[in-house]
Short mmCIF file of C-alpha atoms in Angstrom, two decimals:
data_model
loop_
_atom_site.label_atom_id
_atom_site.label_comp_id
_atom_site.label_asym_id
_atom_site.label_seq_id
_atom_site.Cartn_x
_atom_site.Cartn_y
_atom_site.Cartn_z
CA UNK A 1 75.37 12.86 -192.80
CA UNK A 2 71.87 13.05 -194.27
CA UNK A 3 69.52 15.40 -192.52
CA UNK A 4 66.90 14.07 -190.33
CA UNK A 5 63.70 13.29 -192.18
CA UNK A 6 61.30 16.75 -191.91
CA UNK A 7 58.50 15.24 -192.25
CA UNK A 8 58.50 13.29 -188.82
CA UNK A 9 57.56 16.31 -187.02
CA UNK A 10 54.54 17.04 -189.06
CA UNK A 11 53.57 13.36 -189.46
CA UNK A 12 53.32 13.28 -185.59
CA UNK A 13 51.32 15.92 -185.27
CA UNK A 14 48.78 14.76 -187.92
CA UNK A 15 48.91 11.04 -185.82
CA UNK A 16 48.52 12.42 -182.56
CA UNK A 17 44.45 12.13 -182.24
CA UNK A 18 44.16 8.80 -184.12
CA UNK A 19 47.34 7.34 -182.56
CA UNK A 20 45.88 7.87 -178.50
CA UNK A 21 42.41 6.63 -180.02
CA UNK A 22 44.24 3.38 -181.37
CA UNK A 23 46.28 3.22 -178.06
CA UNK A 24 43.75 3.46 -175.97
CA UNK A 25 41.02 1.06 -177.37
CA UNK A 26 40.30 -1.45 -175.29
CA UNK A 27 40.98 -5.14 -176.89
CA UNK A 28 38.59 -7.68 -175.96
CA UNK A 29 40.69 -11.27 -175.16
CA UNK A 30 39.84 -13.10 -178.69
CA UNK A 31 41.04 -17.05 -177.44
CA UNK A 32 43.29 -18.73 -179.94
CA UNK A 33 42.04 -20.68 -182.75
CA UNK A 34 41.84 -24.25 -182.20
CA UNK A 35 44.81 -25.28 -184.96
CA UNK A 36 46.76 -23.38 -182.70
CA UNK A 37 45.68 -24.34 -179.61
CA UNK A 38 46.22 -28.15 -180.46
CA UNK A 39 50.02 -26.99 -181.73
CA UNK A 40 50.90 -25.40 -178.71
CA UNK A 41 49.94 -28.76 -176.68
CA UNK A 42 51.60 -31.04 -179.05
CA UNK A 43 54.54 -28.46 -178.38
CA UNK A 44 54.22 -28.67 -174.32
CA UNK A 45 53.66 -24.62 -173.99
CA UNK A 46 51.47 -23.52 -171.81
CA UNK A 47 49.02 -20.51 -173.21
CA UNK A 48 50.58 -18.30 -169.97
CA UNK A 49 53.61 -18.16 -172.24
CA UNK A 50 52.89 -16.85 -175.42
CA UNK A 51 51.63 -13.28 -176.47
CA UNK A 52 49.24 -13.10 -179.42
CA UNK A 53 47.59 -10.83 -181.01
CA UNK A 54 45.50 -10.23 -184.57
CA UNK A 55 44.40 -6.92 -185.52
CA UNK A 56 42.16 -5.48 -188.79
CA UNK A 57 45.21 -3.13 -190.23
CA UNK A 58 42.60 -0.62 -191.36
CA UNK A 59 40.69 -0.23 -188.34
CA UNK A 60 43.76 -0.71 -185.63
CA UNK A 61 40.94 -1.77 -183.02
CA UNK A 62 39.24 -4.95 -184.40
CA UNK A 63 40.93 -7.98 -182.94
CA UNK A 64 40.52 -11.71 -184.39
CA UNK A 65 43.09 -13.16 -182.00
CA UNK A 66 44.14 -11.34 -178.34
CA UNK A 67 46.42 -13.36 -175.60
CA UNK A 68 48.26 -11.75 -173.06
CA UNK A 69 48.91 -8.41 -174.66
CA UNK A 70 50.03 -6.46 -172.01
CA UNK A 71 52.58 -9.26 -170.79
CA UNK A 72 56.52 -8.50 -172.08
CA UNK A 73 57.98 -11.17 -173.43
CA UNK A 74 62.20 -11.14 -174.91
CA UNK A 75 61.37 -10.75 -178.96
CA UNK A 76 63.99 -11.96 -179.89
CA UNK A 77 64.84 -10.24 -183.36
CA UNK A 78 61.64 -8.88 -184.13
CA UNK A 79 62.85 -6.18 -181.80
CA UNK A 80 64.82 -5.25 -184.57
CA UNK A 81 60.95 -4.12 -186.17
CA UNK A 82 60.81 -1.28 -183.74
CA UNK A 83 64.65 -0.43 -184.34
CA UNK A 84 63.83 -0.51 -188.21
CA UNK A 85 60.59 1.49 -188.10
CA UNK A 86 61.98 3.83 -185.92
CA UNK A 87 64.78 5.02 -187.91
CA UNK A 88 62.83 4.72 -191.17
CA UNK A 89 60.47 7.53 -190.13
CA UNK A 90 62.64 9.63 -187.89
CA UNK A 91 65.94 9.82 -190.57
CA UNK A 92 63.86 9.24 -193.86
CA UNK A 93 63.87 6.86 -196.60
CA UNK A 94 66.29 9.31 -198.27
CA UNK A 95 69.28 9.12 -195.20
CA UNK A 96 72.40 7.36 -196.08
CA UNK A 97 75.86 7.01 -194.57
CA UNK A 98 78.72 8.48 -195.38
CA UNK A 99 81.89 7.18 -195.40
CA UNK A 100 84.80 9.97 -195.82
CA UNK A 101 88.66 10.03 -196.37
CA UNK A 102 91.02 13.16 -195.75
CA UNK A 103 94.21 14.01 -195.76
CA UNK A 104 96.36 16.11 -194.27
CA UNK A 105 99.57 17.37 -195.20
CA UNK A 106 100.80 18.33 -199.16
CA UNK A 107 100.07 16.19 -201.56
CA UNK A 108 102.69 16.45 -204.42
CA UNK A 109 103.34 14.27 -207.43
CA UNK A 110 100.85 11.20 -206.11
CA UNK A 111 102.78 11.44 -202.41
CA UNK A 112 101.09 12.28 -199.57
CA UNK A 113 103.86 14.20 -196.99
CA UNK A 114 101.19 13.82 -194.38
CA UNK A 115 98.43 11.23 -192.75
CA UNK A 116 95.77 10.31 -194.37
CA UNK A 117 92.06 10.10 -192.57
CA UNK A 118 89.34 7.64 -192.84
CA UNK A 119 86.11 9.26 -190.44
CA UNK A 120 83.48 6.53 -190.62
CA UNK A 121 79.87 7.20 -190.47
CA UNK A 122 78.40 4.19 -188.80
CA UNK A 123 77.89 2.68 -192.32
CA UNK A 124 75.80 -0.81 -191.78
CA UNK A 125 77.10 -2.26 -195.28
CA UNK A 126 80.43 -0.69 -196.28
CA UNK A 127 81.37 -4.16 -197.41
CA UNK A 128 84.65 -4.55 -199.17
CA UNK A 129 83.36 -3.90 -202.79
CA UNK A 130 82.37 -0.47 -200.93
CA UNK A 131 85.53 0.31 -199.41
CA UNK A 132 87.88 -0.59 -202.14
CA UNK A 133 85.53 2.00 -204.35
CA UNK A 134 86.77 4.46 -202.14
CA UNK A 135 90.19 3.89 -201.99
CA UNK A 136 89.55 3.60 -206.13
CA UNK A 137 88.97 7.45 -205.30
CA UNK A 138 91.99 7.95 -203.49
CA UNK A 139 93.53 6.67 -206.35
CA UNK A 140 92.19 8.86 -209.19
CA UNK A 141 92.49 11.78 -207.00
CA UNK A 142 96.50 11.09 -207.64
CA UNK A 143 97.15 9.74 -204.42
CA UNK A 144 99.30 7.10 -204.43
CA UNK A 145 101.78 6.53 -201.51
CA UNK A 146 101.32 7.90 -198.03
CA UNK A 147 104.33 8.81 -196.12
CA UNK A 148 102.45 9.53 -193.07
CA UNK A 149 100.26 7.42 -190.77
CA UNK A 150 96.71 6.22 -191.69
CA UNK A 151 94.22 7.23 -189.13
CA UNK A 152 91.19 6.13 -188.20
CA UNK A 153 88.24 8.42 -187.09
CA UNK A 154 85.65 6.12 -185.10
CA UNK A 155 84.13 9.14 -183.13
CA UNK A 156 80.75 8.93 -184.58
CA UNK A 157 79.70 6.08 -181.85
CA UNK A 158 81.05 6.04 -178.47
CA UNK A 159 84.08 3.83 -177.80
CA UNK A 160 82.50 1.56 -175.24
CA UNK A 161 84.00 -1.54 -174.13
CA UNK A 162 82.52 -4.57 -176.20
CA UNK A 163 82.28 -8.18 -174.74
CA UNK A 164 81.42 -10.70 -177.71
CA UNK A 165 81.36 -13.62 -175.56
CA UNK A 166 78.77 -11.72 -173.13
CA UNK A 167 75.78 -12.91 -174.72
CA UNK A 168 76.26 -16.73 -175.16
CA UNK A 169 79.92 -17.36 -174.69
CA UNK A 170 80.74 -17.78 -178.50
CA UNK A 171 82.87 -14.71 -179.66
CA UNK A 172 83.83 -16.39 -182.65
CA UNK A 173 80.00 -16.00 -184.20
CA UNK A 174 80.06 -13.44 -186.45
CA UNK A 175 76.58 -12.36 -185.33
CA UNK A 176 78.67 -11.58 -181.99
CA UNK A 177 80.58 -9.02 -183.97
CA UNK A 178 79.86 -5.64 -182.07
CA UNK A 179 79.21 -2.06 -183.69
CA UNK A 180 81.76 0.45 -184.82
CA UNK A 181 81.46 4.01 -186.59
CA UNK A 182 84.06 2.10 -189.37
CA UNK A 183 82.49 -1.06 -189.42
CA UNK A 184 83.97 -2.52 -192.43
CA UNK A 185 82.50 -5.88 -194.16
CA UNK A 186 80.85 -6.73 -190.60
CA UNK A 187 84.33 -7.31 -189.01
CA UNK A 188 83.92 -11.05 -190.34
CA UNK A 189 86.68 -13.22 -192.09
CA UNK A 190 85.62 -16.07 -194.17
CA UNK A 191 88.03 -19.28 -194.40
CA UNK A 192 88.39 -21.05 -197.18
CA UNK A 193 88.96 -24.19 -197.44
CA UNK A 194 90.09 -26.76 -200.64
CA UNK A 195 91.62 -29.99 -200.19
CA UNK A 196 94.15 -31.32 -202.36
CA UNK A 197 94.60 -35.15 -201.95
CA UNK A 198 97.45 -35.11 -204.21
CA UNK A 199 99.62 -33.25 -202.45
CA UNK A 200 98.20 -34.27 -199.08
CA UNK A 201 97.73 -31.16 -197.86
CA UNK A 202 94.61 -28.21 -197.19
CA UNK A 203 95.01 -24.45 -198.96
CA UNK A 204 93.26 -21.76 -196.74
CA UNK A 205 93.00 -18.86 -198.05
CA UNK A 206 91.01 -15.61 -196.62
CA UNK A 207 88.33 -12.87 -197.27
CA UNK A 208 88.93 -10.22 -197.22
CA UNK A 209 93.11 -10.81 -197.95
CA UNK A 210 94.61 -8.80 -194.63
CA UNK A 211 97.82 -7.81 -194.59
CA UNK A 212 100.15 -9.72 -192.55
CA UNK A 213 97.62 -12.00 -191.31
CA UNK A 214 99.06 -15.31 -191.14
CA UNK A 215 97.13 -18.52 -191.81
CA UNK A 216 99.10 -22.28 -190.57
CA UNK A 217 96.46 -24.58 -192.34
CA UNK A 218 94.87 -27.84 -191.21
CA UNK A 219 96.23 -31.64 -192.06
CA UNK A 220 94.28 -33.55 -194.56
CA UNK A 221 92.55 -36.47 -193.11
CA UNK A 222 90.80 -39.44 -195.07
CA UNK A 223 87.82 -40.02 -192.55
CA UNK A 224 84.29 -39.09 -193.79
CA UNK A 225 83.22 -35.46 -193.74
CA UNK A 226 82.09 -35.09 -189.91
CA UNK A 227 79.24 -33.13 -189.22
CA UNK A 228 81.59 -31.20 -186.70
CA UNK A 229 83.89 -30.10 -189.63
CA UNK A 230 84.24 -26.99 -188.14
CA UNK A 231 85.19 -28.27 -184.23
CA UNK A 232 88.07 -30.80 -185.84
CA UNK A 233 89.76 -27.73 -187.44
CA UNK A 234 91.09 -27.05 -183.78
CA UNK A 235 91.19 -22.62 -184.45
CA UNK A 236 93.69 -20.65 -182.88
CA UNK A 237 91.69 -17.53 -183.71
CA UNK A 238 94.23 -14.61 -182.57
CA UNK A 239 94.47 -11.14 -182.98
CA UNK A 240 97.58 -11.38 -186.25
CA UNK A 241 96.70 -14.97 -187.16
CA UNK A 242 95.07 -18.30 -187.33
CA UNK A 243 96.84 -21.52 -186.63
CA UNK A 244 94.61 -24.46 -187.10
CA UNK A 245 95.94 -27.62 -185.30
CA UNK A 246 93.31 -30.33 -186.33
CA UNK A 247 92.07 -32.06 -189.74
CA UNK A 248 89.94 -31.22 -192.77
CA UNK A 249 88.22 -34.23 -194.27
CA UNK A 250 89.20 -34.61 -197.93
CA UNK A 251 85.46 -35.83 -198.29
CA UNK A 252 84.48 -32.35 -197.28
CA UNK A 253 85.51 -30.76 -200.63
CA UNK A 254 85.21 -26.77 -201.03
CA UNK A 255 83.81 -25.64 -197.86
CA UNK A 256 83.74 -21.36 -195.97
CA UNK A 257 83.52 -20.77 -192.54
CA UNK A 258 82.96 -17.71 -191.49
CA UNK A 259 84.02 -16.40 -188.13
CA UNK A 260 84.45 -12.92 -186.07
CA UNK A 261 88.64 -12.37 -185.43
CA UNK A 262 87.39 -11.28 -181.98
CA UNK A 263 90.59 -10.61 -180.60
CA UNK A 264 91.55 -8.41 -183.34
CA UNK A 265 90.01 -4.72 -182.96
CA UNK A 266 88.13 -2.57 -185.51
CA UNK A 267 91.22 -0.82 -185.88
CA UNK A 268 93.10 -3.61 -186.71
CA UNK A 269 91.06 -5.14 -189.07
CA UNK A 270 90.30 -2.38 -191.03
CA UNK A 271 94.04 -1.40 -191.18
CA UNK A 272 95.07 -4.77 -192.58
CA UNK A 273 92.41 -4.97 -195.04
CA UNK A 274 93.65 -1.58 -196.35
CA UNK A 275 96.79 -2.03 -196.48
CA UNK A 276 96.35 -5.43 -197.98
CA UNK A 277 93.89 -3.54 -201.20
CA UNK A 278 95.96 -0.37 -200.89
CA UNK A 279 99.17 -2.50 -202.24
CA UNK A 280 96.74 -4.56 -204.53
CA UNK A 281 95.43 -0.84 -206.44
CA UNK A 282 99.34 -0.04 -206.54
CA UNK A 283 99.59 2.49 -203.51
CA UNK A 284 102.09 2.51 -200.83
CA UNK A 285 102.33 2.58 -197.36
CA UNK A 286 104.85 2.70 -194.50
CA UNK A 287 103.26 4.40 -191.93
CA UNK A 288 101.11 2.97 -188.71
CA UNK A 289 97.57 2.80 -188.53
CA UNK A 290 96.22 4.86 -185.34
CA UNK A 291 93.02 5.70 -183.93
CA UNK A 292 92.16 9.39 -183.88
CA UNK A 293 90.36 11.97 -185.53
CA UNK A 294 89.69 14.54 -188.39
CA UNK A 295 92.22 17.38 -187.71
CA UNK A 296 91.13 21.31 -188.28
CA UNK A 297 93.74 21.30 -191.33
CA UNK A 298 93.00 18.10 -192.89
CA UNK A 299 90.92 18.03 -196.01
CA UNK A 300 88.23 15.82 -197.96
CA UNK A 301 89.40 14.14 -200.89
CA UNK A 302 86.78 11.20 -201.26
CA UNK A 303 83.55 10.24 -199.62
CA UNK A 304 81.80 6.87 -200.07
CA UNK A 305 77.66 7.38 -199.46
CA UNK A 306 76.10 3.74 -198.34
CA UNK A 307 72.92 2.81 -200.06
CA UNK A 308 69.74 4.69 -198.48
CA UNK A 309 68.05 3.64 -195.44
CA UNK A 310 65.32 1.59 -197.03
CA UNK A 311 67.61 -0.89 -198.55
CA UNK A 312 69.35 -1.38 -195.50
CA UNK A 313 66.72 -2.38 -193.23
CA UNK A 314 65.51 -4.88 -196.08
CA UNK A 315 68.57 -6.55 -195.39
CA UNK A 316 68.81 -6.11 -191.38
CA UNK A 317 65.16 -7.65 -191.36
CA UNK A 318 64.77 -10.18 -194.45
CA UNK A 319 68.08 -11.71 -192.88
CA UNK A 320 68.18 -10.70 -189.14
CA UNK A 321 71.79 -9.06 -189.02
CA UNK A 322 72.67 -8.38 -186.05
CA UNK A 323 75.22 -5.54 -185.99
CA UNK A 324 73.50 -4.06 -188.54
CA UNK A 325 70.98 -3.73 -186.69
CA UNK A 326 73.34 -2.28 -183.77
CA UNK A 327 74.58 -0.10 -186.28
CA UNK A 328 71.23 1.74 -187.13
CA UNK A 329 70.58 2.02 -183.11
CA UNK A 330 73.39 3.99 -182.62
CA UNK A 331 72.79 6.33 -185.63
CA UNK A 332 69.63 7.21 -184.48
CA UNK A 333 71.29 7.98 -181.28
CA UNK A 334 74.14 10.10 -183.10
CA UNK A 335 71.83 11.98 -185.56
CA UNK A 336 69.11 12.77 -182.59
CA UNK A 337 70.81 13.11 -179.77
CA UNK A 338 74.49 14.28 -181.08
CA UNK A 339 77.89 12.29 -181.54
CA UNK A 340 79.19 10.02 -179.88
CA UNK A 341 75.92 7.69 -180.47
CA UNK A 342 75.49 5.24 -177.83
CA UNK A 343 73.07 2.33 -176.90
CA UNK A 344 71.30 4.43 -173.97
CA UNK A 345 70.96 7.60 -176.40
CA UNK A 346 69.33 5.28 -179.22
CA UNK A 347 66.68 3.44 -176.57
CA UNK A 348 66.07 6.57 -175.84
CA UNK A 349 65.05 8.22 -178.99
CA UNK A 350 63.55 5.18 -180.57
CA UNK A 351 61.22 5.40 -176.38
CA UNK A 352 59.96 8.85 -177.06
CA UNK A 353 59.13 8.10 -180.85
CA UNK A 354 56.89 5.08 -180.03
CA UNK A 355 55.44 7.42 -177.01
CA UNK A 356 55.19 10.56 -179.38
CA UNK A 357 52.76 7.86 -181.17
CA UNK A 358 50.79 7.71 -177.81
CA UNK A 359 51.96 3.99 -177.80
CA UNK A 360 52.36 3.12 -174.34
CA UNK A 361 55.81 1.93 -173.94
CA UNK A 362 55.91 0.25 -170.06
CA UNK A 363 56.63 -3.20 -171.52
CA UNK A 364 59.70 -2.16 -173.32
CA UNK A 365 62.99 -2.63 -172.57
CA UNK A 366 65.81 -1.86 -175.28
CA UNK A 367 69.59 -3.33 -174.45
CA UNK A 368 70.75 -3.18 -178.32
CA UNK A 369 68.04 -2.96 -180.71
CA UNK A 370 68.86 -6.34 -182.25
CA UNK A 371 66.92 -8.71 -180.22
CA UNK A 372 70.37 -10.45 -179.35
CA UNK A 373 69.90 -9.90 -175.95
CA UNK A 374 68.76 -11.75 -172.66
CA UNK A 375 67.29 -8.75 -171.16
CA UNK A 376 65.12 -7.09 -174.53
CA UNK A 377 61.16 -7.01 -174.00
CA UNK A 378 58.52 -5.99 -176.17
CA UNK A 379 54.56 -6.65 -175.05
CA UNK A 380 52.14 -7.63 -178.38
CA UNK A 381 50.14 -4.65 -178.13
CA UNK A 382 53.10 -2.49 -178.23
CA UNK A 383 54.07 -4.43 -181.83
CA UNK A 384 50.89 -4.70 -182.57
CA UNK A 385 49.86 -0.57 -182.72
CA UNK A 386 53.20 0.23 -184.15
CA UNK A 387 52.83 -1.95 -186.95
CA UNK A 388 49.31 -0.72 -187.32
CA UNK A 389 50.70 2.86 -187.58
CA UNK A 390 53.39 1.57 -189.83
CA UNK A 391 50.42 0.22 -192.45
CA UNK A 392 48.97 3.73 -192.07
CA UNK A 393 52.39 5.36 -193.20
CA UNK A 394 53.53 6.83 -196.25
CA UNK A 395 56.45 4.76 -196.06
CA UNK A 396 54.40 1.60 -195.84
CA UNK A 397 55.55 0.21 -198.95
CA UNK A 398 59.46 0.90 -197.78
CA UNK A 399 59.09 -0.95 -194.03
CA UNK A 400 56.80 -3.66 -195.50
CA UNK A 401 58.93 -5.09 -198.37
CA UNK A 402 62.00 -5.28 -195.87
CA UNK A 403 60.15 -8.01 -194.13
CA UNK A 404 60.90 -11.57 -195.45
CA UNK A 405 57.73 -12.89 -197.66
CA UNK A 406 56.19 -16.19 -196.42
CA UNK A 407 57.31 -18.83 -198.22
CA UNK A 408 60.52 -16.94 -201.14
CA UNK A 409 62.59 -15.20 -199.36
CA UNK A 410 64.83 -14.30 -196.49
CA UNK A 411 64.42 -16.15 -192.80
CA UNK A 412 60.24 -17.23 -194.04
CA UNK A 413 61.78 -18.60 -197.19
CA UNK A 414 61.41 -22.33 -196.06
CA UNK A 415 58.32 -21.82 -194.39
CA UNK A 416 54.87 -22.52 -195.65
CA UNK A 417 55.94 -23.18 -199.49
CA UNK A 418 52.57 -25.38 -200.13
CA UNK A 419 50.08 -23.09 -198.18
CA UNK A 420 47.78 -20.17 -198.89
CA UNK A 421 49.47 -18.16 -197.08
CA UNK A 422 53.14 -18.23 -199.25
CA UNK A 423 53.43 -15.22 -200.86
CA UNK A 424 50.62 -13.84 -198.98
CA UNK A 425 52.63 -12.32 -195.83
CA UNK A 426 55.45 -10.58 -195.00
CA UNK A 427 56.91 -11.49 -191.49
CA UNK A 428 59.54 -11.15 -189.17
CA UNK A 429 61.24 -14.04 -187.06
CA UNK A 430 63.13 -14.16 -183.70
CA UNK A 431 65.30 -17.23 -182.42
CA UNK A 432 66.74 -17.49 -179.35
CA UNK A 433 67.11 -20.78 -177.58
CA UNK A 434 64.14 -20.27 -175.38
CA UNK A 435 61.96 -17.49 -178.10
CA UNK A 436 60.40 -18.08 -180.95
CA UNK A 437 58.59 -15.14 -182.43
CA UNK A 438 57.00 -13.31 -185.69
CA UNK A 439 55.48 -10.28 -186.11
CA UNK A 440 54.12 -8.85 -189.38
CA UNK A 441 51.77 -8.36 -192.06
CA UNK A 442 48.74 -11.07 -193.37
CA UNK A 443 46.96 -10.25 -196.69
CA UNK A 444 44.21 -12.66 -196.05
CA UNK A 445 42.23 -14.47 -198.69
CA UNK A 446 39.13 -12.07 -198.22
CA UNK A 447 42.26 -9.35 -199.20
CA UNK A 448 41.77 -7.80 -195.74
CA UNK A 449 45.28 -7.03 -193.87
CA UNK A 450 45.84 -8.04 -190.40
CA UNK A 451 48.69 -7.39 -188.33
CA UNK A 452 49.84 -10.52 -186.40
CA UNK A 453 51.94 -11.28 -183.64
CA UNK A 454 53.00 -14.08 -182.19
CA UNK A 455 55.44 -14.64 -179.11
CA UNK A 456 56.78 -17.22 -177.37
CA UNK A 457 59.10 -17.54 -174.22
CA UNK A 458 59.28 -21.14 -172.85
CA UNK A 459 61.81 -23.71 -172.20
CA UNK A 460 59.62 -25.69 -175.25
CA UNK A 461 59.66 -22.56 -177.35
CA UNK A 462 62.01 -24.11 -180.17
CA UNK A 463 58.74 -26.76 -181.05
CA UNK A 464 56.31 -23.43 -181.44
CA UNK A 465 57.31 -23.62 -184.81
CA UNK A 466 54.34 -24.83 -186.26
CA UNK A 467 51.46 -23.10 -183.40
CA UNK A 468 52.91 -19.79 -185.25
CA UNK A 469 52.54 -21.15 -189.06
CA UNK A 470 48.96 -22.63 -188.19
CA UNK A 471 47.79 -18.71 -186.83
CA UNK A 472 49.57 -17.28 -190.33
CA UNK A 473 47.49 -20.03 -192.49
CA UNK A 474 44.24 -19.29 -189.53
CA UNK A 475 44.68 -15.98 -190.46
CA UNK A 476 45.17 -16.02 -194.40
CA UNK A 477 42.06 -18.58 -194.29
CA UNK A 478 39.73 -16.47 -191.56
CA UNK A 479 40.47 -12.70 -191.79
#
């Protein structure tokens, strides 16, 4: 595992004065500009439930826009901002994950008289391109069949229990897929589907290909394509298979759903996979696939290192992933605090960076660092002077480009396409049924920056859409 970034230590120390300065300003309530005022009422929110707040990036203290700063409010996933910032200054844009295969016992003539060991690293992105690059180096190392058992070292995180139907009752969302020190292609499967009206029948075939994962496909119906495609499939999603005892519309054509095999653990899924590419690169395999870990006598043979840190929060925040996200939480946890990283270990180091800041951190509450959570809070002027200090940072160029730009790309990309402000800002979102929030950077026309945030927790919140794009345009227009 990459070393933790050295930097941080001195960086905090050079912060401290002008950090408790910034923290300590007092912010003068600056009402909402009328565009936004008249969205919110059109929207039926009351002002009581949004947080917002404007500040000059240079100065930290000038505020165009201040509204219940103080209050917490659930972020949704701009939560995953602090998780993000936090672990690109405390492990460095440098830190990467390593992925790393022993094995142990003699290996003789391309056979392995022995187990061989996968330890994962809490990779976010070892995606199956990744992985099969790794066993490629199993491969030219001369391995090529394993007479032992293949064993899985998870011990990086803690082996907590996981409920993915805790947070809305939908396991089969693959943004309900939980964390794992061998997370492998995000524990998803995709389905897909092609309908043959010749032969009256639907072919369903799967990615990744696991091994001995059976797959009873739909019947072909005529009807029109429903917009409940996915509902009329009728999925029996179990832990060895999927039996799908409904229809697929002919009219639908070509179609992928992608779901999270809930009942099927880590280690299951990652042992069919291999097994499944293992046969594909000509290897064999007759042994079981076990949990355990990296014995005194075993040996490294090939290591797969993720992409550095900076290109994996660009995609955790241009396109909110969730376990991702999870994933980085517990690595800070694990690098900081020792192995096994849990959720309580990563609150707690990603806590005393924000308050080694001098940010005062009473309105926060951190359940996984995602923003998928019920329980997460986050007050505006906590966002607000952290992404001040963040503009201040040597690694502002890193943190700022992994935010989605208004109006191109990631979750703005839709947003804002004919205004000023496209191209101008780079800005986080957060959905949850009763949230809507941003949080990011403005480069207004003057070519001042301004740090805006924006939350919203109401029943109503889902219509804030456009309160929060009239403040970006306010802003691009005003600052």
């Amino acid at each position: 595992m990459s070393r933790l970034f050295p930097s941080s230590r001195v960086s905090r120390f050079l912060v401290a004065a002008s950090s408790l300065l910034l923290c300590n300003f007092p912010l003068l309530a600056q009402s909402l500009p009328p565009p936004v005022v008249g969205a919110l009422r059109v929207a039926h929110i009351p002002q009581q439930n949004v947080g917002v707040l404007v500040l000059d990036a240079d100065s930290g203290t000038r505020a165009m826009v201040s509204t219940n700063v103080s209050q917490p409010f659930n972020p949704a996933s701009v939560m995953k901002l602090v998780t993000t910032d936090a672990a690109l200054e405390l492990l460095g844009p440098t830190f990467s994950w390593k992925t790393q295969a022993y094995v142990d016992g003699s290996l003789n003539q391309g056979v392995l008289q022995g187990d061989l060991i996968i330890k994962g690293g809490g990779d976010p992105k070892l995606v199956m391109e990744n992985f099969w690059l790794l066993l490629r180096q199993l491969r030219a190392a001369g391995l090529r069949q394993i007479s032992g058992n293949l064993v899985l070292d998870r011990s990086y995180f803690a082996d907590n229990v996981y409920d993915p139907s805790q947070f809305d009752g939908d396991p089969q969302k693959p943004y309900n897929v939980g964390p794992d020190a061998l997370l492998l292609n995000y524990k998803t499967i995709a389905f897909r589907f092609t309908p043959d009206a010749t032969t009256n029948s639907v072919t369903v075939t799967t990615d990744p290909p696991l091994a001995g994962y059976a797959v009873t496909p739909p019947r072909l119906s005529a009807e029109p394509c429903p917009p409940d495609w996915q509902s009329r499939l009728m999925l029996g999603n179990d832990a060895g298979a999927a039996a799908f005892a409904g229809t697929y519309a002919a009219d639908c054509g070509p179609r992928s759903w992608y779901i999270n095999p809930y009942r099927m653990t880590h280690v299951q899924y990652v042992g069919q996979a291999f097994q499944q590419m293992w046969a594909d690169l000509g290897g064999s395999f007759s042994g079981r696939v076990v949990n355990g870990l990296v014995t005194p006598s075993a040996r490294l043979l090939a290591q797969w290192q993720s992409p550095t840190l900076p290109e994996v929060i660009r995609d955790i925040n241009k396109y909110s992933n969730n376990v991702m996200a999870r994933q980085v939480l517990l690595s800070l946890a694990a690098e900081l605090g020792g192995q096994p990283g849990d959720a309580v270990n990563g609150a707690r180091a990603v806590r005393a960076w924000l308050n080694d800041k001098g940010i005062d951190t009473a309105a926060l509450a951190i359940e996984n660092g995602a923003g998928l959570s019920r329980i997460e809070r986050v007050s505006p002027m906590l966002l607000g002077r952290m992404l001040v200090q963040a503009y201040r940072s040597p690694l502002m160029p890193e943190f700022v480009s992994s935010l989605p730009l208004v109006g191109y790309d990631g979750t703005m990309r839709r947003r804002l396409k004919s205004q000023g402000v496209a191209g101008q800002a780079h800005i986080k979102t957060g959905t949850l049924n009763d949230v809507r929030s941003i949080a990011g950077f403005v480069q207004a026309a003057s070519g001042k920056t301004y740090v805006v945030v924006f939350l919203i927790n109401h029943a109503a919140a889902p219509n804030g859409q456009k309160a929060q794009d009239a403040l970006l345009q306010w802003v691009y227009e005003n600052g």
